[in-house]
mmCIF file of C-alpha atoms and ligand atoms in Angstrom:
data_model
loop_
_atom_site.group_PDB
_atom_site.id
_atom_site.type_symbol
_atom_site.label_atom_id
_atom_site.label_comp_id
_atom_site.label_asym_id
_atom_site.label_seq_id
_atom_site.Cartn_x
_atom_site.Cartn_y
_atom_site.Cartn_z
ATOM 1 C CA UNK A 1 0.000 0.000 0.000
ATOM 2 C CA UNK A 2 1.232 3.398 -0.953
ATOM 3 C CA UNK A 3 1.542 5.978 1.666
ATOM 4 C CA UNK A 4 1.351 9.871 1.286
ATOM 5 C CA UNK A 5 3.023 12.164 2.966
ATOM 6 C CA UNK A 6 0.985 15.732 3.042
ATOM 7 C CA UNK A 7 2.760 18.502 3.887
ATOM 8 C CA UNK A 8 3.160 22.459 4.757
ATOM 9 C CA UNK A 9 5.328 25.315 6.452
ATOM 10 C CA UNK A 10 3.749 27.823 9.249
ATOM 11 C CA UNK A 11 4.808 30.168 11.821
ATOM 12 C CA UNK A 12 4.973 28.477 15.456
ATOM 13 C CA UNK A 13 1.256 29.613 16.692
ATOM 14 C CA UNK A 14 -0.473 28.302 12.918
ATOM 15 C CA UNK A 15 1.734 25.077 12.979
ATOM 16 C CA UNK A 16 0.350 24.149 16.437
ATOM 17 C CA UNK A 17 -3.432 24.471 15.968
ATOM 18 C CA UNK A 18 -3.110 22.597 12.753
ATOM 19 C CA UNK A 19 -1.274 20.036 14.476
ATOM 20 C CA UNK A 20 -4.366 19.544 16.774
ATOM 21 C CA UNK A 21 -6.845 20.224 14.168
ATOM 22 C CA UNK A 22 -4.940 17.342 12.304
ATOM 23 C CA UNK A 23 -4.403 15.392 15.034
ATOM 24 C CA UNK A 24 -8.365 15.642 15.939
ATOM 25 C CA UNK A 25 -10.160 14.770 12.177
ATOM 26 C CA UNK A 26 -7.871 12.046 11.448
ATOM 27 C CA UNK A 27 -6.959 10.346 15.136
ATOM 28 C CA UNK A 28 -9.485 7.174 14.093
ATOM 29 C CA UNK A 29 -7.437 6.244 11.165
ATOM 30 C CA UNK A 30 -4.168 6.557 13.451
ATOM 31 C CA UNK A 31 -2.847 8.729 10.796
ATOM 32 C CA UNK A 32 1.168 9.467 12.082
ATOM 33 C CA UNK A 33 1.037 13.346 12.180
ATOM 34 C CA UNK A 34 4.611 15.109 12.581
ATOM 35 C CA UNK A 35 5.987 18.828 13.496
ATOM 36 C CA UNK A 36 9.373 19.815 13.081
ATOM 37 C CA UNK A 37 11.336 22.969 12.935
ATOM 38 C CA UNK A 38 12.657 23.731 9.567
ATOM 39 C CA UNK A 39 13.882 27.103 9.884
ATOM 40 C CA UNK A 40 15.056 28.379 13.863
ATOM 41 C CA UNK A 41 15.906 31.826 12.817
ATOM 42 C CA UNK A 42 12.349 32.589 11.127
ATOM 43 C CA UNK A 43 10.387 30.420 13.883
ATOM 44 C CA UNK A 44 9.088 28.292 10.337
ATOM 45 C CA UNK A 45 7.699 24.612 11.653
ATOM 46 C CA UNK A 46 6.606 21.740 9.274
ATOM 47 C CA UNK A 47 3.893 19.959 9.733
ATOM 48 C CA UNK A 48 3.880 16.268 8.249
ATOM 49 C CA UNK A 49 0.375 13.841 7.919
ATOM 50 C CA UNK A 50 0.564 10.345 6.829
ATOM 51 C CA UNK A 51 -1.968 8.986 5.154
ATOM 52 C CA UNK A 52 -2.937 5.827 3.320
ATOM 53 C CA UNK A 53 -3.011 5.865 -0.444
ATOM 54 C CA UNK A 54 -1.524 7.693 -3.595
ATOM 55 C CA UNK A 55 -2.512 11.800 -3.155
ATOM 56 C CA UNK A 56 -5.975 10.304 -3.052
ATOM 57 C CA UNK A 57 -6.732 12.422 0.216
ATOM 58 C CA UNK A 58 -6.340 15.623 -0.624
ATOM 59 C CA UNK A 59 -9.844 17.007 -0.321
ATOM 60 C CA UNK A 60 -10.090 15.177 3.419
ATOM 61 C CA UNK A 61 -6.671 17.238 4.801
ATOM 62 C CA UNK A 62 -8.032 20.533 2.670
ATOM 63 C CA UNK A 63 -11.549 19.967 4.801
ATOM 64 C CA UNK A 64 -10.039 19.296 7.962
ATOM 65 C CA UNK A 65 -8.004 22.875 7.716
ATOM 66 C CA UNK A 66 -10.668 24.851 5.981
ATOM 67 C CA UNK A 67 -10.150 28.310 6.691
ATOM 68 C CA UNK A 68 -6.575 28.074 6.706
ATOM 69 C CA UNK A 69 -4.118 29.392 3.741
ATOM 70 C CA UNK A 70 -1.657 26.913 3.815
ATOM 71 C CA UNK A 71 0.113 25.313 0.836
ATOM 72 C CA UNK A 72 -0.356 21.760 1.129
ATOM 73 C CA UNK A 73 1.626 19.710 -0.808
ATOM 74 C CA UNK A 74 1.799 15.764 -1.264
ATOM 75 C CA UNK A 75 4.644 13.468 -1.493
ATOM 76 C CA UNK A 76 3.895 10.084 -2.196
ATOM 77 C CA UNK A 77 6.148 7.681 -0.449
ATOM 78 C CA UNK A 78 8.167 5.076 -2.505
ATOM 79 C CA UNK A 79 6.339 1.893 -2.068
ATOM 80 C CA UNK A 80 8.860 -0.980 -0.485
ATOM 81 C CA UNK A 81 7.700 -4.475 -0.863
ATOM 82 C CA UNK A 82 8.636 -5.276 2.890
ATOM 83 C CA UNK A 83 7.994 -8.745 1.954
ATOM 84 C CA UNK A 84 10.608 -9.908 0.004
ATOM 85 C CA UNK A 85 12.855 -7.233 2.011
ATOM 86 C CA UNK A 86 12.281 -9.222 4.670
ATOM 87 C CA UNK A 87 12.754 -12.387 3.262
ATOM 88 C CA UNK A 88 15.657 -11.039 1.817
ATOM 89 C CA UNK A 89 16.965 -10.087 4.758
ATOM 90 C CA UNK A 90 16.486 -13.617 7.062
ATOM 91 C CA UNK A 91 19.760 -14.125 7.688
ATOM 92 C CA UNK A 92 21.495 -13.164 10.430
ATOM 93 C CA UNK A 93 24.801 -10.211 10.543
ATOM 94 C CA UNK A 94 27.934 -10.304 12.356
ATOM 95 C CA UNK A 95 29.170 -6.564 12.277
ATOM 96 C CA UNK A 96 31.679 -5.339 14.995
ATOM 97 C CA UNK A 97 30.809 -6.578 18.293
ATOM 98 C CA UNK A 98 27.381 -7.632 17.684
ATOM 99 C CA UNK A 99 25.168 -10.010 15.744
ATOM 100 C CA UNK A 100 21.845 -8.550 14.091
ATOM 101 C CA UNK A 101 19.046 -11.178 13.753
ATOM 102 C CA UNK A 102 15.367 -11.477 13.502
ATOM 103 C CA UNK A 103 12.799 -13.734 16.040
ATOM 104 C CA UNK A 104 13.563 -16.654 14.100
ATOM 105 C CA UNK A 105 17.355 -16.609 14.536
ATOM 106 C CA UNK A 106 17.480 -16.685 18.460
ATOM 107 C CA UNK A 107 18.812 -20.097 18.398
ATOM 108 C CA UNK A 108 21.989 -18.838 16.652
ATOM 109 C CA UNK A 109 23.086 -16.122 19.379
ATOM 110 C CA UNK A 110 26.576 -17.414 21.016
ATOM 111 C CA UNK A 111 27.562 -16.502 24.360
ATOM 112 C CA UNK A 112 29.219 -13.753 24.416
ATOM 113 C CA UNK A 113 27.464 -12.326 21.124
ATOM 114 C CA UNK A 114 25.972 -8.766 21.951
ATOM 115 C CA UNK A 115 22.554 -9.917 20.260
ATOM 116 C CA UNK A 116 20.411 -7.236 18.743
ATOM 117 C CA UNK A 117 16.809 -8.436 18.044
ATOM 118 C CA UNK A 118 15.000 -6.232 14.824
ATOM 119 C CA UNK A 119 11.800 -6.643 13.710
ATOM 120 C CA UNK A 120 12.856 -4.573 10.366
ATOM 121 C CA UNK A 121 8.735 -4.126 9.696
ATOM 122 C CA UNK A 122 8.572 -0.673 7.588
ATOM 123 C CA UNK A 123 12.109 0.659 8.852
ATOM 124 C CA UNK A 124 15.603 0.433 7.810
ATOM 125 C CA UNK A 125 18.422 -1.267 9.587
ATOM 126 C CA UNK A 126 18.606 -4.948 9.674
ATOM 127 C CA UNK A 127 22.250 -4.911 9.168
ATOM 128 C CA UNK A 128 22.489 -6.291 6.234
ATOM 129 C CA UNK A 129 23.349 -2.817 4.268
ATOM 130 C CA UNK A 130 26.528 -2.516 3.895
ATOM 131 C CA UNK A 131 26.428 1.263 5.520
ATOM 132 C CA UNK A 132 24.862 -0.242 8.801
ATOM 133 C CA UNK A 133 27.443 -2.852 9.147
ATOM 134 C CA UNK A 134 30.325 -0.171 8.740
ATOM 135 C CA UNK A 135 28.751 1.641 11.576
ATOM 136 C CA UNK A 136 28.381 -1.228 13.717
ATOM 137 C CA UNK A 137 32.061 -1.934 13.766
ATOM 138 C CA UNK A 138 32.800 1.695 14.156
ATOM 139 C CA UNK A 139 31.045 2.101 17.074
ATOM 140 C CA UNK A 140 32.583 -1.057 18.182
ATOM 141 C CA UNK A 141 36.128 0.340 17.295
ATOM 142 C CA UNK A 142 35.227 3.896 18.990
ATOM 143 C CA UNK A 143 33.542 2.297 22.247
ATOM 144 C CA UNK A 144 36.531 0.185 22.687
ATOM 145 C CA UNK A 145 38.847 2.737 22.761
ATOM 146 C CA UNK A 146 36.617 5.086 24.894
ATOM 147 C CA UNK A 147 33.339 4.993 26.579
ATOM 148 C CA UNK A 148 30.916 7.579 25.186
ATOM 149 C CA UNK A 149 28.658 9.513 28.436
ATOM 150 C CA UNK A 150 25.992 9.865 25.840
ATOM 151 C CA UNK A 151 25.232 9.494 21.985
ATOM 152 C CA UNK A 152 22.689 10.538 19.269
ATOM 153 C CA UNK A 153 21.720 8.488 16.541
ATOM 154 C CA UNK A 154 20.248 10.328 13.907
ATOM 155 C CA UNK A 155 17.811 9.118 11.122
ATOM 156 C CA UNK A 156 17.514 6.246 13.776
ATOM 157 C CA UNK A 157 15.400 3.738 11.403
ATOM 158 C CA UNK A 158 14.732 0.403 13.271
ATOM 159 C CA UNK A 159 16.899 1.814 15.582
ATOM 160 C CA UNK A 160 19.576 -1.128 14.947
ATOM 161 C CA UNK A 161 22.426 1.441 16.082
ATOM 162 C CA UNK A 162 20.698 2.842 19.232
ATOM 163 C CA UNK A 163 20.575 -0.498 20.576
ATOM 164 C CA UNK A 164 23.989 -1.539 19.855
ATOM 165 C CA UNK A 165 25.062 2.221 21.838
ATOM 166 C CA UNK A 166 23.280 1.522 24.274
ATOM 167 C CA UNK A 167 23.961 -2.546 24.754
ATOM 168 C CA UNK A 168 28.331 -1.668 24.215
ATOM 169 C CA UNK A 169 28.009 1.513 25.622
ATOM 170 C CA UNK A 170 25.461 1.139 28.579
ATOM 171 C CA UNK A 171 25.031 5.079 27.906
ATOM 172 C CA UNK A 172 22.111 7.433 27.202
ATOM 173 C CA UNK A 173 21.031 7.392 23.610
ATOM 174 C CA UNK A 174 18.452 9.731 21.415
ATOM 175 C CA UNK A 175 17.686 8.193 18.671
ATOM 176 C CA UNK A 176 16.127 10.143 16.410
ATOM 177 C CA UNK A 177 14.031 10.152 12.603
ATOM 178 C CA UNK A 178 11.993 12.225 10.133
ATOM 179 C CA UNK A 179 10.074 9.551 9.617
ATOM 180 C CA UNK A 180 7.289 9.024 12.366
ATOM 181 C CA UNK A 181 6.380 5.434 10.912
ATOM 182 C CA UNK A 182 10.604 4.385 11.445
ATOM 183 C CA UNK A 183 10.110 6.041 14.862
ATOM 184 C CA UNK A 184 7.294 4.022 15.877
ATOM 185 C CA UNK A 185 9.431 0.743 14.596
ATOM 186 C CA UNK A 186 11.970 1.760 16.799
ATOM 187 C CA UNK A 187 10.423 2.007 19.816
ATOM 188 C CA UNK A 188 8.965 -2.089 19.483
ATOM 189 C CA UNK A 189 12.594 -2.630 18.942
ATOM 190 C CA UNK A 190 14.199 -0.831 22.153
ATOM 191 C CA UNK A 191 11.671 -2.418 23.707
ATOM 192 C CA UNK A 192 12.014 -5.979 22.439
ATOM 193 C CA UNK A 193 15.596 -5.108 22.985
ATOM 194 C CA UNK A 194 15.392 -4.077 27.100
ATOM 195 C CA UNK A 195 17.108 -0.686 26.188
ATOM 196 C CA UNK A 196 13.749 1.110 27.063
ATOM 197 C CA UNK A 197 15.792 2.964 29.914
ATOM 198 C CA UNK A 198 18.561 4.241 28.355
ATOM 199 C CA UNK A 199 17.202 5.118 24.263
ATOM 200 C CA UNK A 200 15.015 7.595 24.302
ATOM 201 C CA UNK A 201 13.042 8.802 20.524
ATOM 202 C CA UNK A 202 12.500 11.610 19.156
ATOM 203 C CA UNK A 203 11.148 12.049 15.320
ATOM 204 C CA UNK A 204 12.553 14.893 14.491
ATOM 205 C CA UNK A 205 14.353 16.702 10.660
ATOM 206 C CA UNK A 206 17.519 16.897 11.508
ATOM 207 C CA UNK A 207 19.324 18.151 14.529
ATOM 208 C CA UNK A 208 16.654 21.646 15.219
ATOM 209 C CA UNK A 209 14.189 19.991 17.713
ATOM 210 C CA UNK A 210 13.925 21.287 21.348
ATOM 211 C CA UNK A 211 14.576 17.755 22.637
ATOM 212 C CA UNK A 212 17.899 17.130 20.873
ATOM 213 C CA UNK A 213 19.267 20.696 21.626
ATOM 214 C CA UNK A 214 18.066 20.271 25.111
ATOM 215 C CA UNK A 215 20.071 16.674 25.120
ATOM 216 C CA UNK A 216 23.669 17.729 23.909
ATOM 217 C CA UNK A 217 26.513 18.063 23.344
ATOM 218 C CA UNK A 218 26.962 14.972 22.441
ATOM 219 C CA UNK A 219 30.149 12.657 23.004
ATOM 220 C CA UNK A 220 28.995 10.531 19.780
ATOM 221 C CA UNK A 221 26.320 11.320 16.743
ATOM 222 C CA UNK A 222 25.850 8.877 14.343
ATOM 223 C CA UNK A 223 24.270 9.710 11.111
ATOM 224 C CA UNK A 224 23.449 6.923 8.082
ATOM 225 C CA UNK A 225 21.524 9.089 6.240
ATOM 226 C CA UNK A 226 22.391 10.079 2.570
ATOM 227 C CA UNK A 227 25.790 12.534 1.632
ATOM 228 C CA UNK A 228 23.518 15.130 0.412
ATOM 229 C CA UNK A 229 21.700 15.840 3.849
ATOM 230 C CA UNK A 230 24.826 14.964 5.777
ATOM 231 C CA UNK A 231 26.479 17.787 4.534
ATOM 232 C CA UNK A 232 23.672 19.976 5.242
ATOM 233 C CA UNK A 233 23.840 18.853 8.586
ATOM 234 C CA UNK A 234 27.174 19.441 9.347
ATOM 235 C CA UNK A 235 27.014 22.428 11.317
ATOM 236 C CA UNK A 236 24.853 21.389 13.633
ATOM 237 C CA UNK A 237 26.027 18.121 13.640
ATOM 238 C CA UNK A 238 29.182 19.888 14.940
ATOM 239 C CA UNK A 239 27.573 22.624 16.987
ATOM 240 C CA UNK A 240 26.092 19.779 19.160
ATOM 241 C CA UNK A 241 28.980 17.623 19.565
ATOM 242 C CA UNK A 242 31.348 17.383 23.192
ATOM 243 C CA UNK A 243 34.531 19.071 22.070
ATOM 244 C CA UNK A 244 36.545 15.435 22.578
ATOM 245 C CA UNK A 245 33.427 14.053 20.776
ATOM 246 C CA UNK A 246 33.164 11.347 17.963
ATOM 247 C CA UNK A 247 31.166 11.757 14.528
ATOM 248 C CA UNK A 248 30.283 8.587 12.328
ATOM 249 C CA UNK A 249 28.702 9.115 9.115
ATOM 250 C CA UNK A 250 27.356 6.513 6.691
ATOM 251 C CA UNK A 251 25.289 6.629 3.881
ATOM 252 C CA UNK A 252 28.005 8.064 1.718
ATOM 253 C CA UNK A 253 28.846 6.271 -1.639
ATOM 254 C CA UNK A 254 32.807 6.216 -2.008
ATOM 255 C CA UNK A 255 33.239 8.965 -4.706
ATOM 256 C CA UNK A 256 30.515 11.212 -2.298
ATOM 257 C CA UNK A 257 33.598 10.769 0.560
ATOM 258 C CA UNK A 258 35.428 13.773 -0.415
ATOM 259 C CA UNK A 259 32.858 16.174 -0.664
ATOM 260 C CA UNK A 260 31.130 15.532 2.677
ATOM 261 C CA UNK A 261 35.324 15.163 4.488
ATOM 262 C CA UNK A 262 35.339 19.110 3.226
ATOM 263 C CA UNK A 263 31.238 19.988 4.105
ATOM 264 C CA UNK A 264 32.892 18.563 7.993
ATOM 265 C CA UNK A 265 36.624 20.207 7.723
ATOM 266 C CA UNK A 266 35.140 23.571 7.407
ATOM 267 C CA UNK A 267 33.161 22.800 10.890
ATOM 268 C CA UNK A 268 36.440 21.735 12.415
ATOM 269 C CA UNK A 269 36.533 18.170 12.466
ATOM 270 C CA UNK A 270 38.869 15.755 10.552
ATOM 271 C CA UNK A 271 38.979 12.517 8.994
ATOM 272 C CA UNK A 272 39.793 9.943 11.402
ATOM 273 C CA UNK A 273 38.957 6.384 9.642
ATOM 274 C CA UNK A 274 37.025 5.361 6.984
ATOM 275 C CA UNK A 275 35.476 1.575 6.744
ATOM 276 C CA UNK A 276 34.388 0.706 3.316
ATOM 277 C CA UNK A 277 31.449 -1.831 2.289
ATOM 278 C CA UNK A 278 31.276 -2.038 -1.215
ATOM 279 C CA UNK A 279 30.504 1.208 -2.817
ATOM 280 C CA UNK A 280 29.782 2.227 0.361
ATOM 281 C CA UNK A 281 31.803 4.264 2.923
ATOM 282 C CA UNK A 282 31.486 4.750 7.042
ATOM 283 C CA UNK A 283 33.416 7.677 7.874
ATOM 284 C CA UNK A 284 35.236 8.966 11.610
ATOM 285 C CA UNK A 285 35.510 12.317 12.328
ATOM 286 C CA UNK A 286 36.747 14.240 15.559
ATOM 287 C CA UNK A 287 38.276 18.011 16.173
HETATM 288 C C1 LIG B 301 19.494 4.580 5.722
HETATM 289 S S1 LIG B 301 18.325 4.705 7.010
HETATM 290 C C2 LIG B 301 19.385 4.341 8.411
HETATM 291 C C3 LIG B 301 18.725 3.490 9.451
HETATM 292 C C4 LIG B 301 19.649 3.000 10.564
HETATM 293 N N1 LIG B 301 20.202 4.098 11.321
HETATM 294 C C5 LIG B 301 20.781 2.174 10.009
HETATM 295 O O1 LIG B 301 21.940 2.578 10.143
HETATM 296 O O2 LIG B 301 20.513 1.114 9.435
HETATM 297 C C6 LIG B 301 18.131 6.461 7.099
HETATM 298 C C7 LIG B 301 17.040 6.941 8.055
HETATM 299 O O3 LIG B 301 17.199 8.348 8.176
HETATM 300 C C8 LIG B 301 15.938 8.992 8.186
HETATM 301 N N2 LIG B 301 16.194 10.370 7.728
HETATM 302 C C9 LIG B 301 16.434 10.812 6.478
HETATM 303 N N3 LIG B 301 16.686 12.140 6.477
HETATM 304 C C10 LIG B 301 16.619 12.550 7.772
HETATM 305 C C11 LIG B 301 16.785 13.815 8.439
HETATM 306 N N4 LIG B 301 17.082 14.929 7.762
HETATM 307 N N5 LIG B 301 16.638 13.863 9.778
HETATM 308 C C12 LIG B 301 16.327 12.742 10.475
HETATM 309 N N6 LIG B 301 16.155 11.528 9.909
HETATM 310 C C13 LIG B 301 16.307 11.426 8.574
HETATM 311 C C14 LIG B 301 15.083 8.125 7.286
HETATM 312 O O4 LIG B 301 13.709 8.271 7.577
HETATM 313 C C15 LIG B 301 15.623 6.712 7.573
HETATM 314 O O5 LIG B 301 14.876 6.075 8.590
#
C-alpha cells in the first residue's frame, strides 16, 4: 500500500493548531502526524500527515483545515515491498561486536554475542546494508577505545544502532528520525531489545528539535543518512557535539567521501577512519 506524505510550512502559533486540528479529524485512522522545525531563525515549523493511499486524500486534509491558507503539498512515499525485504533479509549479521538477527534466529546467538533483536517491519536497519554494518564496527572500534557519556543516533530507522550504543556503551542514547512510521518501529525494537531505559526517541528533521538541543553536546552522533543531507547537517552536527566528541557518518557512496570530508573540515573536524562496504563508505571524524 502506498503511503502519502501531506505537507506544509507555518509560523509556530499556525503550525500548532493545525497540528491539533490534524491530530483531531484524522486520530481514528491513526494517521502518524509530525511537526518539526525547519527554519530556527524565522520560527518556520513543518507539519507532516501520513496517510494511506496515492494523493488520493487531498480534499479530506483541505476539509479538515478549511479556513486556513496553507500550501499543502503531497509526497507520495516510494512503495517498499517489505515482503521480500524481509525475506531477503532472514539471515542473520555479524558486524563489529554484535550479531543482528530477527525472532527466528534466536537459536543462533553465542555466548558472548551482543545480540540485537530487529523486527525490520517498515524501517531500515537490519544490518544487512553494507552502511549499517560499517557503523556497527565503528562504534565497536570507537567504544573500545573510549566509553561515550551519551550518543545521538540520527535518522535512527529500526533503531539497529541505538541499541547496539546503548547494549556496548550502557550510555544514554536519542535516537532520532523524520520519519514518524521508522520512529514508531523503533520504539517495538528498544523495547524488544530491554534498552527502554537508556534510548530515548525523538522524530525529528535533523538536529533543530527542542529535545535534541536540550540533550547535547553529544560525546557521539551517528548519522546513516544520505551525503547530500549529511552535509547539510554538518554544522549542527558539529555545533552539538562534546569538544573530545566522535562523529560517524554513513550513507556516503565512495566517490561522495570527499565532498562531505570538506562539508565537515570547514566545521572543524577531521577525517579519522574510513570503513568501506562495497561502494559504500562509514566515515570517523573528531576536532
Ligand atoms: C538509511 S536509514 C538508516 C537506518 C539505521 N540508522 C541504520 O543505520 O541502518 C536512514 C534513516 O534516516 C531517516 N532520515 C532521512 N533524512 C533525515 C533527516 N534529515 N533527519 C532525520 N532523519 C532522517 C530516514 O527516515 C531513515 O529512517
Amino acid at each position: 500500500m502506498k503511503q502519502t506524505r501531506y505537507h506544509f510550512i507555518a509560523p509556530k502559533p499556525d503550525a500548532d493548531r493545525a497540528y491539533a486540528v490534524l491530530e483531531a479529524a484524522f486520530e481514528d485512522e491513526g494517521a502518524p502526524l509530525a511537526v518539526a522545525e525547519v527554519d530556527e531563525a524565522a520560527a518556520l515549523f513543518e507539519v507532516s500527515l501520513y496517510l494511506d493511499g496515492e494523493d488520493d486524500r487531498r480534499a479530506d486534509v483541505e476539509a479538515a483545515l478549511a479556513g486556513e491558507a496553507f500550501t499543502i503539498e503531497a509526497e507520495v512515499l516510494p512503495d517498499i515491498d517489505w515482503m521480500s525485504r524481509v525475506l531477503a533479509e532472514l539471515k542473520p549479521v555479524r558486524a563489529g561486536r554484535f550479531l543482528v538477527h530477527g525472532a527466528h534466529d534466536r537459536d543462533k546467538v553465542r555466548p558472548g554475542d551482543l545480540a540485537i533483536e530487529i523486527e525490520a517491519s517498515e524501517a531500515f536497519g537490519t544490518g544487512h546494508h553494507g552502511t549499517t554494518a560499517g557503523c556497527l564496527e565503528m562504534i565497536s572500534r570507537l567504544v573500545a577505545r573510549r566509553r561515550p557519556r551519551n550518543a545521538l543516533d540520527v535518522g535512527t530507522g529500526t533503531a539497529v544502532l541505538a541499541i547496539a550504543l546503548a547494549k556496548l556503551a550502557r550510555v544514554p542514547v536519542l535516537a532520532s528520525d523524520i520519519d514518524p512510521v521508522a520512529v514508531r518501529v523503533a520504539r517495538g525494537n528498544i523495547a524488544l531489545n530491554h534498552a527502554s531505559t537508556m534510548v530515548d526517541t525523538v522524530v525529528a528533521k535533523g538536529l533543530s528539535a527542542p529535545d535534541i538541543r536540550r540533550r547535547g553536546p553529544f560525546d557521539l552522533i551517528v548519522a546513516n543518512i544520505l551525503a547530500g543531507p549529511l552535509m547539510m547537517l554538518a554544522p549542527d552536527i558539529a555545533r552539538s557535539l562534546s569538544w573530545d566528541g566522535d562523529v560517524v557518518l554513513s550513507g556516503i557512496l565512495e566517490r561522495q567521501r570527499r565532498a562531505v570530508l570538506a562539508a565537515y573540515g570547514i566545521q572543524g573536524l577531521v577525517h579519522r577512519a574510513t570503513i568501506r562496504h562495497g561502494e559504500w563508505a562509514t566515515i570517523h571524524l573528531s576536532r
